[in-house]
XYZ file of C-alpha atoms in Angstrom:
230
model
C 29.524 2.457 -5.430
C 26.612 4.814 -5.962
C 24.636 5.666 -9.105
C 26.591 8.940 -9.275
C 29.919 7.068 -9.158
C 29.012 5.011 -12.223
C 27.656 8.047 -14.089
C 30.743 10.144 -13.276
C 32.781 7.279 -14.733
C 34.334 3.967 -13.753
C 36.741 1.548 -15.427
C 35.552 -1.925 -14.436
C 38.110 -4.732 -14.748
C 36.216 -7.814 -15.871
C 37.646 -11.300 -16.367
C 35.608 -12.387 -19.379
C 34.751 -16.096 -19.245
C 35.328 -18.427 -22.184
C 32.413 -18.539 -24.705
C 31.073 -15.155 -23.554
C 31.169 -12.465 -26.251
C 32.465 -9.047 -25.199
C 29.011 -7.683 -26.097
C 27.350 -10.194 -23.743
C 29.679 -9.175 -20.919
C 28.805 -5.487 -21.393
C 25.085 -6.281 -21.605
C 25.252 -8.391 -18.433
C 26.810 -5.513 -16.480
C 24.413 -3.002 -18.014
C 21.425 -5.117 -16.924
C 22.826 -5.446 -13.381
C 23.610 -1.738 -13.031
C 20.122 -0.751 -14.205
C 18.266 -3.309 -12.088
C 20.409 -3.509 -8.942
C 21.991 -0.052 -8.714
C 19.209 1.975 -10.323
C 21.098 3.536 -13.219
C 18.926 5.057 -15.976
C 18.255 2.742 -18.918
C 20.176 4.934 -21.345
C 23.367 5.392 -19.301
C 26.629 5.063 -21.239
C 28.632 1.826 -21.054
C 31.082 0.149 -23.419
C 34.235 -1.963 -23.587
C 37.765 -0.980 -24.609
C 38.775 -3.787 -26.965
C 36.928 -6.892 -28.136
C 37.904 -10.365 -26.952
C 36.806 -13.331 -29.091
C 34.320 -15.780 -27.522
C 37.092 -18.433 -27.573
C 39.373 -16.160 -25.513
C 39.128 -15.339 -21.824
C 40.659 -12.624 -19.726
C 40.813 -8.891 -19.208
C 37.998 -6.758 -20.577
C 37.913 -3.088 -19.585
C 34.328 -1.865 -19.306
C 33.842 1.892 -19.029
C 30.764 3.579 -17.627
C 29.362 7.103 -17.755
C 31.826 9.876 -18.611
C 34.714 7.378 -18.797
C 33.313 5.991 -22.066
C 35.181 8.970 -23.586
C 38.412 7.196 -22.610
C 37.660 4.034 -24.613
C 39.761 4.935 -27.674
C 42.712 5.910 -25.423
C 42.491 2.581 -23.566
C 42.153 0.614 -26.813
C 45.440 2.088 -28.015
C 47.456 0.673 -25.114
C 49.713 -2.382 -25.447
C 48.110 -5.721 -24.601
C 49.573 -8.893 -23.107
C 48.276 -12.361 -23.963
C 49.141 -15.904 -22.983
C 47.997 -18.976 -24.852
C 48.736 -22.144 -26.784
C 49.619 -22.926 -30.393
C 48.931 -26.410 -31.791
C 51.754 -27.209 -34.204
C 51.245 -29.423 -37.258
C 47.706 -28.485 -38.319
C 45.774 -25.436 -39.530
C 42.131 -24.378 -39.493
C 40.416 -21.812 -41.780
C 39.752 -19.522 -38.797
C 43.288 -20.033 -37.388
C 41.699 -21.197 -34.111
C 39.130 -23.721 -32.824
C 36.112 -21.961 -34.351
C 36.527 -24.196 -37.413
C 37.732 -27.770 -37.974
C 41.282 -28.712 -38.975
C 41.637 -28.474 -42.765
C 45.307 -29.412 -43.276
C 48.012 -31.420 -41.529
C 51.738 -30.699 -41.821
C 54.988 -32.510 -40.935
C 56.478 -31.834 -37.506
C 59.337 -34.384 -37.295
C 61.882 -31.668 -38.129
C 60.703 -29.309 -35.356
C 62.976 -29.104 -32.327
C 62.927 -26.875 -29.251
C 65.945 -25.041 -30.689
C 64.120 -24.341 -33.967
C 61.074 -23.040 -32.090
C 63.169 -20.626 -30.012
C 65.209 -19.559 -33.054
C 61.998 -18.724 -34.951
C 60.714 -16.284 -32.306
C 62.960 -13.250 -33.105
C 61.606 -12.845 -36.660
C 58.242 -11.888 -35.119
C 59.619 -9.177 -32.829
C 59.238 -5.500 -33.676
C 57.075 -4.134 -36.481
C 55.715 -6.909 -38.687
C 53.289 -7.294 -41.589
C 50.265 -9.345 -40.610
C 47.169 -10.446 -42.516
C 43.996 -10.593 -40.408
C 42.157 -13.942 -40.464
C 39.345 -14.342 -43.001
C 37.166 -15.209 -39.987
C 37.305 -11.701 -38.490
C 34.944 -8.755 -38.084
C 36.955 -6.432 -40.335
C 34.829 -5.038 -43.150
C 35.692 -5.240 -46.837
C 33.360 -3.356 -49.190
C 30.867 -3.006 -46.342
C 30.730 -6.731 -45.532
C 32.472 -8.369 -42.569
C 35.208 -10.812 -43.573
C 33.651 -13.695 -41.624
C 30.470 -13.295 -43.689
C 32.513 -13.769 -46.874
C 34.223 -16.783 -45.260
C 30.960 -18.438 -44.203
C 29.588 -17.919 -47.713
C 32.639 -19.737 -49.099
C 33.822 -16.634 -50.943
C 37.495 -15.997 -51.663
C 38.624 -12.534 -50.532
C 41.958 -10.763 -50.935
C 42.999 -9.467 -47.508
C 45.537 -6.661 -47.249
C 48.317 -7.036 -44.697
C 48.674 -4.497 -41.893
C 51.560 -3.219 -39.810
C 51.506 -4.335 -36.198
C 54.123 -4.376 -33.449
C 55.154 -7.288 -31.256
C 56.949 -5.798 -28.238
C 57.643 -9.103 -26.475
C 57.240 -12.728 -27.567
C 58.416 -15.656 -25.486
C 57.818 -19.388 -25.517
C 56.905 -20.558 -22.013
C 56.325 -24.300 -22.554
C 57.030 -26.814 -25.312
C 55.179 -30.161 -25.283
C 54.662 -30.819 -28.980
C 52.240 -30.501 -30.613
C 51.520 -27.809 -27.993
C 53.580 -24.653 -27.555
C 52.641 -22.111 -24.879
C 53.547 -18.438 -25.306
C 53.343 -14.943 -23.871
C 53.017 -11.940 -26.191
C 52.928 -8.175 -25.632
C 51.627 -6.420 -28.743
C 50.112 -3.264 -30.183
C 46.463 -2.558 -30.900
C 45.085 -4.494 -33.867
C 47.327 -7.552 -33.539
C 45.625 -10.869 -34.280
C 47.124 -13.637 -32.148
C 45.357 -16.161 -34.399
C 47.332 -14.798 -37.351
C 50.510 -14.947 -35.276
C 49.799 -18.655 -34.656
C 49.273 -19.281 -38.385
C 52.394 -17.348 -39.404
C 54.512 -18.990 -36.689
C 53.534 -22.426 -37.977
C 54.450 -21.346 -41.509
C 57.838 -20.058 -40.319
C 58.508 -23.507 -38.835
C 57.888 -25.012 -42.312
C 54.756 -26.592 -40.852
C 51.369 -25.258 -39.778
C 49.760 -24.094 -36.549
C 46.527 -22.825 -35.061
C 45.514 -21.202 -31.793
C 43.891 -23.483 -29.210
C 43.860 -21.246 -26.104
C 44.078 -17.496 -25.523
C 43.886 -15.299 -22.438
C 44.347 -11.524 -22.269
C 46.311 -10.760 -19.130
C 47.061 -7.030 -19.401
C 45.949 -3.823 -21.129
C 48.482 -1.073 -20.403
C 48.888 -1.042 -16.621
C 45.603 -2.889 -16.015
C 46.092 -6.530 -14.968
C 43.648 -9.446 -15.065
C 44.847 -10.336 -11.545
C 42.759 -7.378 -10.377
C 39.698 -8.316 -12.465
C 36.513 -10.153 -11.454
C 34.091 -12.284 -13.453
C 30.591 -10.994 -14.299
C 29.211 -13.542 -11.792
C 31.337 -12.144 -8.944
C 30.391 -8.594 -9.984
C 26.741 -9.620 -9.604
C 27.396 -11.199 -6.188
C 29.086 -8.051 -4.924
C 26.176 -5.881 -6.023
C 23.840 -8.159 -4.071
C 25.737 -7.872 -0.763
């Protein structure tokens, strides 16, 4: 692709690696496009929906005039796959923090797990994790959490279009979810554990689709760099 192609607008399908922030992925591509393709330093580039560093998968990166489409892309349904660990919780609802509580699991059967799924389908109330970037009174929630401050978090409406359990090997439960914008899969893990009269946290997460865009058609930042060099 030429400089003009990127400035006119492209949607780049990137498979974000684990431990990369979405910001780092955008910056990596920006650096490559400036230094290998010759784009001006102030060209427009941005992503359509943050992925946590502990999640991998599809990140849509828009360039040039297509940055105007970011809010439209962010509003599309997203598909995730991942793993819940049943029987323990963490303050962040994932592996960012250490386990803080253990819960009984002897009563949990495969039947109970499958029977619990339907209560999370459709429109649900969900509280974002305290370890999130949402702002309360101008301060991000994770800053309150790291300072050890107690904060009242309001629940939000979100929609789970599809939710299926794909593997059960307790304490691990694998899942696939299709959900609306603003859904926290970490909160879904926490709430699912609660609904089982136990606890749970998220140990793996991968975004596989955004609307009609599929991670199967995405490439890593490293492969993007290789292709620019050939």
